[in-house]
XYZ file of C-alpha atoms in Angstrom:
560
model
C -106.198 -65.843 -43.158
C -107.051 -63.409 -45.934
C -109.948 -61.251 -44.734
C -112.393 -62.313 -47.441
C -112.032 -65.944 -46.396
C -114.286 -65.185 -43.429
C -118.038 -65.436 -44.216
C -119.167 -62.651 -46.545
C -122.613 -61.073 -46.214
C -124.786 -61.127 -43.093
C -124.256 -63.891 -40.518
C -126.662 -63.996 -37.527
C -125.131 -64.820 -34.142
C -126.677 -66.408 -31.082
C -126.257 -63.258 -28.962
C -128.778 -61.159 -30.924
C -126.263 -59.578 -33.243
C -125.351 -59.970 -36.899
C -121.856 -60.035 -38.342
C -121.743 -57.983 -41.565
C -118.797 -58.330 -43.938
C -118.344 -57.003 -47.468
C -115.494 -56.522 -49.905
C -115.685 -52.919 -51.131
C -112.209 -51.605 -52.092
C -113.618 -48.789 -54.241
C -115.422 -47.028 -51.396
C -113.783 -44.645 -48.930
C -116.393 -45.214 -46.233
C -118.791 -48.146 -45.844
C -121.680 -48.487 -43.396
C -124.559 -50.904 -42.959
C -128.046 -49.443 -42.603
C -130.225 -51.663 -40.446
C -133.111 -50.928 -38.076
C -133.101 -47.301 -39.184
C -129.482 -46.580 -38.270
C -126.158 -46.488 -40.105
C -123.260 -48.387 -38.522
C -119.812 -47.760 -39.958
C -117.848 -50.863 -40.904
C -114.208 -51.055 -39.883
C -111.397 -51.742 -42.323
C -110.308 -55.381 -41.975
C -107.674 -55.042 -44.703
C -107.439 -55.478 -48.480
C -110.786 -53.778 -49.073
C -112.838 -55.874 -46.644
C -115.098 -53.993 -44.211
C -116.841 -55.615 -41.253
C -118.866 -54.942 -38.120
C -120.987 -56.753 -35.550
C -124.314 -54.951 -35.137
C -127.429 -55.481 -33.055
C -129.810 -57.104 -35.558
C -131.442 -60.443 -36.279
C -132.760 -62.745 -38.989
C -135.636 -61.028 -40.778
C -134.110 -57.546 -40.585
C -133.634 -55.686 -43.862
C -130.329 -53.941 -44.511
C -128.356 -52.026 -47.118
C -124.697 -51.174 -47.439
C -123.944 -47.461 -47.701
C -120.927 -46.775 -49.927
C -119.852 -43.126 -49.743
C -123.489 -42.147 -49.278
C -124.971 -44.503 -51.902
C -127.166 -47.364 -50.662
C -126.805 -50.752 -52.348
C -127.869 -54.350 -51.616
C -125.310 -56.871 -50.393
C -123.456 -58.760 -53.178
C -123.653 -61.839 -50.911
C -127.332 -61.298 -50.055
C -129.287 -64.386 -49.026
C -132.689 -62.799 -49.696
C -133.961 -59.913 -51.829
C -137.648 -59.769 -50.807
C -138.339 -56.723 -53.022
C -136.204 -57.763 -55.966
C -132.838 -56.621 -57.310
C -133.081 -52.981 -56.301
C -134.579 -53.487 -52.846
C -132.847 -54.095 -49.523
C -131.213 -57.354 -48.555
C -132.633 -59.384 -45.688
C -130.751 -61.220 -42.946
C -131.378 -64.968 -43.195
C -130.666 -67.613 -40.574
C -130.142 -70.896 -42.465
C -130.213 -72.707 -39.138
C -133.948 -72.022 -39.004
C -134.525 -74.310 -42.002
C -135.272 -77.841 -40.786
C -134.113 -79.664 -43.903
C -133.556 -83.389 -43.655
C -130.644 -84.694 -45.683
C -131.328 -87.389 -48.251
C -130.138 -90.566 -46.489
C -128.190 -91.838 -49.480
C -128.067 -89.739 -52.666
C -128.103 -91.976 -55.750
C -124.845 -93.084 -57.285
C -124.036 -91.659 -60.703
C -125.094 -94.872 -62.451
C -128.516 -94.685 -60.768
C -129.231 -91.034 -61.490
C -132.311 -90.160 -63.539
C -132.502 -86.378 -63.636
C -135.631 -84.286 -64.209
C -134.938 -80.690 -65.268
C -137.636 -78.221 -64.288
C -138.276 -74.500 -64.338
C -139.933 -73.438 -61.099
C -141.920 -70.572 -62.615
C -143.648 -72.641 -65.296
C -143.841 -76.046 -63.634
C -147.051 -75.177 -61.760
C -149.871 -72.670 -61.962
C -148.496 -71.002 -58.831
C -144.990 -70.723 -60.284
C -143.378 -71.173 -56.867
C -141.199 -73.605 -54.958
C -144.293 -74.757 -53.079
C -146.051 -75.343 -56.403
C -143.504 -78.021 -57.314
C -144.009 -80.070 -54.153
C -147.352 -81.808 -54.919
C -145.890 -83.554 -57.983
C -142.670 -84.857 -56.446
C -144.208 -88.179 -55.439
C -145.369 -88.865 -58.984
C -141.886 -88.160 -60.327
C -140.342 -90.603 -57.873
C -142.968 -93.182 -58.794
C -142.126 -92.698 -62.470
C -138.484 -93.575 -61.810
C -136.872 -90.155 -61.474
C -134.162 -90.033 -58.787
C -133.207 -86.326 -58.861
C -134.799 -83.032 -59.794
C -132.647 -80.310 -61.324
C -133.997 -76.786 -60.807
C -133.087 -74.180 -63.395
C -131.357 -71.172 -61.801
C -133.109 -69.578 -58.839
C -130.578 -66.866 -57.916
C -132.414 -63.512 -57.745
C -132.885 -62.206 -61.286
C -134.679 -59.188 -62.841
C -138.463 -59.024 -62.491
C -140.743 -61.863 -61.482
C -140.271 -64.370 -64.293
C -137.393 -65.429 -66.489
C -135.175 -68.413 -67.197
C -132.848 -67.402 -64.363
C -129.587 -67.287 -66.318
C -129.339 -63.530 -65.721
C -129.239 -63.811 -61.943
C -127.417 -61.122 -59.964
C -127.428 -62.212 -56.329
C -125.813 -65.647 -56.510
C -126.837 -66.741 -53.005
C -130.400 -65.412 -52.898
C -133.308 -67.744 -53.744
C -135.639 -65.849 -56.096
C -138.183 -63.833 -54.143
C -141.064 -64.411 -56.584
C -140.597 -68.182 -56.226
C -140.867 -68.034 -52.432
C -137.403 -66.952 -51.309
C -135.041 -69.027 -49.183
C -137.759 -70.440 -46.917
C -139.706 -71.684 -49.937
C -136.622 -73.287 -51.443
C -135.856 -74.986 -48.132
C -139.373 -76.471 -48.102
C -138.911 -77.775 -51.654
C -135.583 -79.448 -50.863
C -137.008 -81.010 -47.709
C -140.069 -82.301 -49.568
C -137.912 -83.717 -52.371
C -135.759 -85.580 -49.872
C -138.895 -86.927 -48.170
C -139.985 -88.274 -51.573
C -136.586 -89.934 -52.046
C -135.404 -87.421 -54.659
C -132.032 -85.706 -54.746
C -131.937 -81.990 -55.606
C -129.511 -80.511 -58.127
C -129.370 -76.736 -58.485
C -128.394 -75.007 -61.720
C -125.920 -72.203 -60.915
C -124.440 -69.543 -63.200
C -120.883 -68.458 -62.496
C -119.795 -67.205 -65.932
C -121.574 -63.819 -65.787
C -124.311 -61.982 -63.925
C -127.383 -60.273 -65.331
C -126.575 -56.861 -66.771
C -129.064 -55.239 -64.385
C -126.595 -55.854 -61.580
C -123.319 -54.821 -63.196
C -123.374 -51.177 -62.090
C -124.057 -52.042 -58.457
C -121.326 -54.678 -58.287
C -118.814 -52.332 -59.901
C -119.497 -49.809 -57.140
C -118.107 -52.343 -54.651
C -115.047 -53.513 -56.557
C -113.605 -55.101 -59.731
C -116.011 -58.001 -59.973
C -115.552 -57.986 -63.760
C -112.555 -58.052 -66.070
C -111.982 -56.502 -69.497
C -109.536 -59.271 -70.424
C -112.381 -61.491 -71.643
C -115.998 -61.252 -72.759
C -118.995 -63.563 -72.801
C -121.925 -63.507 -75.221
C -124.264 -62.800 -72.283
C -122.417 -60.022 -70.496
C -119.228 -58.916 -68.783
C -116.860 -61.691 -67.755
C -116.413 -62.316 -64.039
C -112.922 -61.569 -62.751
C -111.344 -64.923 -61.919
C -107.700 -64.217 -62.794
C -107.133 -60.473 -63.110
C -106.112 -58.031 -60.369
C -108.159 -58.504 -57.184
C -109.569 -61.801 -58.441
C -109.152 -63.580 -55.093
C -112.122 -61.987 -53.290
C -114.310 -62.372 -56.390
C -113.485 -66.067 -56.529
C -114.312 -66.334 -52.829
C -117.669 -64.616 -53.412
C -118.559 -67.353 -55.902
C -117.119 -70.237 -53.889
C -118.920 -69.219 -50.699
C -122.167 -69.089 -52.670
C -121.647 -72.621 -53.974
C -120.788 -73.889 -50.502
C -123.830 -72.170 -49.027
C -126.367 -73.880 -51.280
C -124.956 -77.260 -50.264
C -124.342 -76.560 -46.582
C -127.416 -74.493 -45.730
C -130.025 -75.886 -48.112
C -128.743 -79.456 -48.293
C -128.781 -79.556 -52.078
C -127.200 -82.738 -53.353
C -125.559 -81.329 -56.443
C -124.761 -78.292 -58.539
C -125.065 -78.006 -62.300
C -122.547 -75.429 -63.544
C -123.822 -73.417 -66.490
C -121.609 -72.942 -69.565
C -118.209 -73.382 -67.951
C -116.513 -72.667 -71.287
C -117.406 -69.008 -70.570
C -115.591 -69.082 -67.217
C -112.177 -67.665 -68.106
C -109.415 -68.486 -65.654
C -105.714 -68.904 -66.423
C -104.786 -69.322 -62.742
C -102.566 -72.228 -61.767
C -105.536 -73.518 -59.772
C -108.710 -73.052 -61.804
C -111.668 -71.703 -59.853
C -113.745 -74.764 -60.798
C -111.047 -77.090 -59.510
C -111.225 -75.176 -56.243
C -115.030 -75.438 -56.276
C -115.074 -79.208 -56.770
C -112.631 -79.586 -53.874
C -114.570 -77.328 -51.514
C -118.136 -78.409 -52.261
C -119.229 -81.723 -50.772
C -121.802 -82.527 -53.464
C -122.224 -83.827 -56.985
C -120.921 -81.330 -59.552
C -122.188 -81.542 -63.134
C -120.767 -79.225 -65.784
C -122.268 -77.874 -68.953
C -119.275 -77.488 -71.227
C -118.924 -76.483 -74.847
C -115.309 -77.640 -74.876
C -115.560 -81.397 -75.531
C -112.505 -81.606 -73.283
C -112.115 -84.639 -70.982
C -110.174 -82.575 -68.418
C -113.562 -81.287 -67.223
C -114.376 -84.689 -65.693
C -110.915 -86.023 -64.949
C -109.778 -86.210 -61.350
C -106.517 -84.500 -62.318
C -108.394 -81.858 -64.312
C -111.329 -79.771 -63.095
C -112.674 -82.734 -61.128
C -116.348 -82.422 -62.095
C -118.354 -85.590 -61.558
C -120.232 -85.494 -64.855
C -120.773 -83.356 -67.956
C -123.692 -82.639 -70.285
C -123.292 -84.296 -73.689
C -124.914 -82.182 -76.400
C -123.550 -84.357 -79.210
C -125.867 -87.201 -78.236
C -128.880 -84.902 -78.418
C -127.864 -83.462 -81.772
C -127.206 -86.862 -83.349
C -130.548 -88.191 -82.101
C -132.634 -85.146 -82.951
C -131.405 -84.825 -86.529
C -132.020 -88.524 -87.148
C -135.570 -88.143 -85.843
C -136.510 -84.817 -87.446
C -134.159 -84.194 -90.354
C -133.446 -80.627 -89.179
C -130.057 -79.369 -90.415
C -130.006 -75.642 -89.560
C -127.193 -74.068 -87.545
C -125.067 -76.427 -85.476
C -127.243 -79.367 -86.587
C -125.537 -79.254 -90.000
C -122.900 -81.775 -88.942
C -125.350 -84.477 -87.882
C -127.808 -86.863 -89.482
C -126.034 -90.229 -89.840
C -126.965 -93.398 -87.965
C -123.225 -94.008 -87.551
C -122.994 -90.956 -85.326
C -125.637 -92.217 -82.927
C -123.956 -95.622 -82.901
C -120.715 -93.905 -81.876
C -122.595 -91.806 -79.319
C -123.849 -94.947 -77.557
C -120.206 -95.776 -76.807
C -119.287 -92.267 -75.604
C -121.631 -89.346 -76.338
C -118.814 -87.062 -77.526
C -118.588 -87.042 -81.308
C -116.059 -84.266 -81.866
C -112.813 -85.737 -80.553
C -110.249 -83.711 -82.489
C -111.623 -83.898 -86.020
C -112.420 -80.965 -88.299
C -115.743 -79.314 -87.470
C -117.400 -77.796 -90.521
C -119.690 -75.691 -88.335
C -116.838 -74.244 -86.222
C -114.360 -74.169 -89.100
C -111.660 -75.710 -86.887
C -110.637 -78.971 -85.293
C -112.541 -79.540 -82.078
C -112.613 -81.785 -79.025
C -110.581 -84.673 -77.664
C -111.247 -88.392 -76.977
C -113.128 -89.333 -73.798
C -112.703 -93.122 -73.998
C -110.993 -93.256 -70.607
C -114.077 -91.764 -68.899
C -116.772 -94.142 -67.587
C -120.241 -93.878 -69.156
C -121.870 -92.649 -65.946
C -119.936 -89.369 -66.246
C -122.113 -88.174 -69.134
C -125.610 -86.650 -69.001
C -127.723 -87.222 -72.115
C -131.166 -86.007 -73.119
C -133.632 -85.819 -75.992
C -134.945 -82.453 -74.777
C -133.747 -79.779 -72.348
C -134.387 -76.100 -71.689
C -131.832 -75.014 -74.306
C -132.824 -77.384 -77.080
C -136.513 -76.543 -76.678
C -136.504 -72.979 -75.398
C -133.818 -71.670 -77.730
C -135.922 -72.614 -80.729
C -137.771 -69.603 -82.128
C -141.170 -70.877 -80.998
C -140.069 -73.053 -78.090
C -141.683 -76.115 -79.657
C -141.003 -79.561 -78.264
C -140.141 -82.720 -80.203
C -142.874 -83.710 -82.678
C -145.279 -86.269 -81.208
C -144.475 -89.120 -83.654
C -140.785 -89.235 -82.664
C -141.182 -88.940 -78.884
C -141.392 -92.683 -78.095
C -138.208 -93.527 -79.991
C -136.429 -90.493 -78.538
C -137.258 -91.694 -75.033
C -136.242 -95.259 -75.876
C -132.799 -94.193 -77.076
C -132.144 -91.777 -74.229
C -133.377 -93.789 -71.257
C -131.648 -97.040 -72.248
C -128.143 -95.630 -72.733
C -125.367 -96.399 -70.233
C -125.253 -92.679 -69.425
C -127.178 -90.478 -66.964
C -130.522 -89.683 -68.621
C -132.182 -86.322 -68.121
C -135.825 -85.536 -68.845
C -137.102 -82.024 -69.465
C -140.261 -81.226 -67.521
C -143.391 -82.453 -69.253
C -141.746 -84.642 -71.879
C -142.743 -87.763 -69.957
C -146.430 -87.073 -70.524
C -146.285 -85.429 -73.959
C -146.781 -81.892 -72.659
C -148.384 -79.749 -75.404
C -147.252 -76.361 -74.035
C -144.097 -74.892 -75.581
C -141.209 -73.642 -73.494
C -140.429 -70.242 -74.927
C -137.769 -67.674 -74.139
C -139.270 -65.158 -71.691
C -137.863 -62.313 -69.613
C -139.086 -59.592 -67.273
C -136.255 -57.099 -67.465
C -136.605 -54.066 -65.228
C -134.308 -51.880 -67.377
C -135.905 -50.767 -70.636
C -132.610 -50.646 -72.510
C -131.870 -54.268 -71.648
C -135.448 -55.303 -72.456
C -135.246 -53.701 -75.907
C -131.863 -55.264 -76.654
C -133.145 -58.697 -75.631
C -136.259 -58.394 -77.784
C -134.389 -57.211 -80.884
C -131.574 -59.723 -80.408
C -134.048 -62.585 -80.278
C -135.585 -61.543 -83.592
C -132.213 -61.147 -85.281
C -131.112 -64.550 -84.041
C -133.759 -66.386 -86.068
C -133.961 -64.135 -89.119
C -131.687 -66.452 -91.120
C -133.396 -69.724 -90.195
C -135.403 -70.979 -93.157
C -137.713 -73.088 -91.009
C -138.980 -69.971 -89.199
C -139.540 -67.842 -92.313
C -142.753 -65.882 -91.895
C -143.062 -66.813 -88.214
C -143.336 -64.076 -85.604
C -140.745 -64.771 -82.907
C -142.504 -64.323 -79.544
C -141.632 -61.165 -77.635
C -139.652 -62.309 -74.553
C -140.969 -59.352 -72.521
C -144.641 -60.049 -73.297
C -146.202 -61.728 -70.218
C -148.160 -63.946 -72.629
C -144.885 -65.603 -73.693
C -144.313 -66.654 -70.099
C -147.916 -67.768 -69.614
C -147.851 -69.914 -72.776
C -144.856 -71.752 -71.354
C -146.593 -72.978 -68.200
C -147.185 -76.717 -68.136
C -150.829 -77.610 -68.796
C -150.369 -81.152 -67.433
C -152.536 -82.488 -70.265
C -151.224 -86.022 -70.497
C -150.740 -88.749 -73.064
C -151.218 -91.772 -70.762
C -149.604 -94.191 -73.215
C -146.452 -92.099 -73.454
C -146.197 -91.706 -69.695
C -146.577 -95.454 -69.248
C -143.815 -96.002 -71.817
C -141.512 -93.741 -69.794
C -142.318 -95.692 -66.633
C -141.635 -99.019 -68.366
C -138.374 -97.744 -69.849
C -137.165 -96.490 -66.486
C -138.024 -99.813 -64.840
C -136.201 -101.668 -67.600
C -133.213 -99.335 -67.298
C -132.455 -100.765 -63.843
C -131.889 -104.178 -65.442
C -130.002 -103.077 -68.551
C -126.338 -102.874 -67.605
C -122.979 -102.801 -69.312
C -121.324 -100.656 -71.939
C -122.817 -100.418 -75.415
C -121.641 -102.121 -78.594
C -123.490 -100.850 -81.661
C -123.841 -101.724 -85.318
C -126.103 -100.213 -87.939
C -127.208 -99.981 -91.544
C -126.945 -96.404 -92.791
C -129.101 -96.912 -95.868
C -131.805 -98.909 -94.095
C -131.597 -96.510 -91.108
C -131.585 -99.081 -88.342
C -129.398 -99.258 -85.241
C -128.708 -102.276 -83.036
C -127.073 -101.869 -79.630
C -125.956 -104.678 -77.323
C -125.681 -104.002 -73.603
C -124.882 -107.064 -71.530
C -127.797 -109.505 -71.806
C -129.965 -106.974 -73.626
C -130.289 -105.806 -77.198
C -131.795 -102.509 -78.334
C -133.086 -102.245 -81.885
C -134.131 -98.903 -83.393
C -135.765 -98.062 -86.722
C -135.251 -94.452 -87.846
C -136.838 -95.056 -91.267
C -140.268 -93.923 -92.433
C -141.228 -97.520 -93.291
C -141.003 -100.848 -91.396
C -137.655 -102.583 -91.063
C -136.676 -106.159 -90.195
C -133.415 -106.504 -88.299
C -131.525 -109.649 -87.346
C -131.184 -110.103 -83.559
C -129.531 -112.545 -81.154
C -131.981 -112.323 -78.235
C -135.148 -114.413 -78.036
C -137.643 -112.466 -75.902
C -139.110 -108.981 -76.145
C -138.985 -106.963 -72.932
C -140.846 -103.980 -74.377
C -141.445 -102.038 -77.565
C -142.354 -98.447 -78.253
C -145.180 -99.462 -80.612
C -147.709 -102.283 -80.691
C -146.707 -103.337 -84.203
C -143.268 -104.634 -83.222
C -142.961 -108.380 -83.906
C -140.225 -110.782 -82.840
C -139.565 -113.670 -85.238
C -137.015 -116.461 -85.137
C -133.767 -114.510 -85.288
C -135.192 -111.113 -86.284
C -137.482 -108.311 -85.183
C -139.750 -106.258 -87.396
C -140.281 -102.674 -86.278
C -142.800 -100.062 -87.443
C -141.426 -96.700 -88.591
C -139.688 -94.643 -85.873
C -139.910 -97.459 -83.345
C -137.681 -99.351 -80.957
C -137.665 -102.692 -79.125
C -135.722 -103.995 -76.137
C -134.874 -107.687 -76.281
C -133.345 -110.166 -73.904
C-alpha cells in the first residue's frame, strides 16, 4: 500500500498513544511537538513521515519542518485558529446516532444555512433549538455552508484551509457532532458543503512548506488550483479524499455538497470526484458550472444530484425583470416552461453571455437529480447589498420552486420572509488579503447600473457580518404558505408538462393529477384549466370558475 493511504494526521490509539502521519517531501527532517517535546518522525517512503508517540485526545501538537513549526494539514481541530496548534481529536468520543433512514432523493427538501448568522450565538449549538420547527415545516435535510477552519471568526467559509477541522469559532468538532446528533433526533439529514477546488490564500504558504499541494498548470478565480493531476498529485488527492470520508464516517453526515466542481481540474484517467463518489458512503451533490450530464451519470463522475442555476435565473428574471450580468439571457416564460421539464436550459446552444456554445442535454437524467431554488447564498449574498427577493414576488417564487419535480432548496429565512440581508463578509487575518478582497468587491459591482450610487458594504467591517444575522422577524402568512406547499408537494407526483402564453405571461404545468397555474403579469389573468378543485393558492383573490382560473398579479394556484 502506498504510504499516504494510511490515515493522515493524528489518530489516537487505545494504548495511550497517538499515531502521527504527514506527507512532507520538501522537508529534510520532520518532528511532532507534543506535550513539550519534539519527536522525530521516521521516513515511511515517498515523502511520508510517521511516528507513534505518547499522547492523547485533547493534546495540542505542531509539526516541526526543518525547525519551522506548522499546524497539521489534516488537522481535525484548530482551537486557536489557522496559525495556532492542531489538537488531537478522538471521533469515537462523539456519540452521534445515525439517521435511521435518510430521505430518498425524491423526498429531499433541503434547507441551506450559514452557522454564523443563523442564530445570535453564531455557533453549532445555536442552530439546534430551531431544528424541530424546520422538520415541522416540511424540511428533510439541512445543508450547512462550509465549516472547515477558515481565517478569523466569521466568513462564508469558502476560504477554508484545514479541510477536516470544524471551525473553532462555531464550536469545533464537538459542537458539530452535537448539531448532527440533534438534527438526526429531529428526523433531519445533514449535508455538509465542502470546498475542494482551492483553499484560502492564508494557508497557501504553510501547505507549500509541506509539499506540492498546488499546481501551476491551472488557476481558479479564488486562488491557486489544488494539484489533482500534476507531479505528486496522489498524496494530495488522498488528503482530500480522507477528509471527505472522515466527515461521513466520524460525524455521520448524510451527504456532501461539492462546491464549484468546474474549478477542480483533473485530467487523470480516474477523476478525483469519481474516486470520491465511490469511496464516500453518502449522498453527493455537486455545484457545477458545466451543464454537463456526466456529472450525475453513473458512468461519469457519479454524483447523485447537481445544483441547477438555470431554473433560478429563469424564475428570478421573470419575477423581477433584472437583466444585468448573466441574467441577460433570461426573461421568457418559455424558458421556465422548459425548466420544469429539466432545469438545464443551455444544452449546446449559443450563449450570448459566454460568447460560445454551452452545455449538453440532460433528458436521460431523472428529475430528482436536480436541486432547484429561488434563493441561495450565492444568488443573495453575491448581490452588492445582499438583498433578498422583493416581498411581492416571494409567494410565487416559493410556489414554483416547491412544486417542481426536482429537489427544492430553501435559503435560511426565506420561509418566513426574513428582512435581514445576507451580505458578503470576511475576517481575513492577513491585511494584504483583506485589502484585495475589499477592493475586488467594489470593482465587481462598479459596472452594474442597478447599484449606481450605492456603497458596497466593506466585507471586513464587522457590521457587515452583524447585519447578516437572521432577525427571525416573521411573516406568518408566508410561513404558512411554505408549510402548505410542502404538504402539498408530497401529493404532487410525476414529471411536468408545461404550456404558456408569452404575451399574457402565464404558465400552466401538469403533473399527474395536479395542475399548476402561474401568473407572472402585473395584472390579473384568466387561464383555462382541466382540473375542478383548488388545493391552494398563493393569494386570496384566486378564483376557480367552470374551466378556468383567475389569478391576481404574481400569483399561483394548485388545482386537482
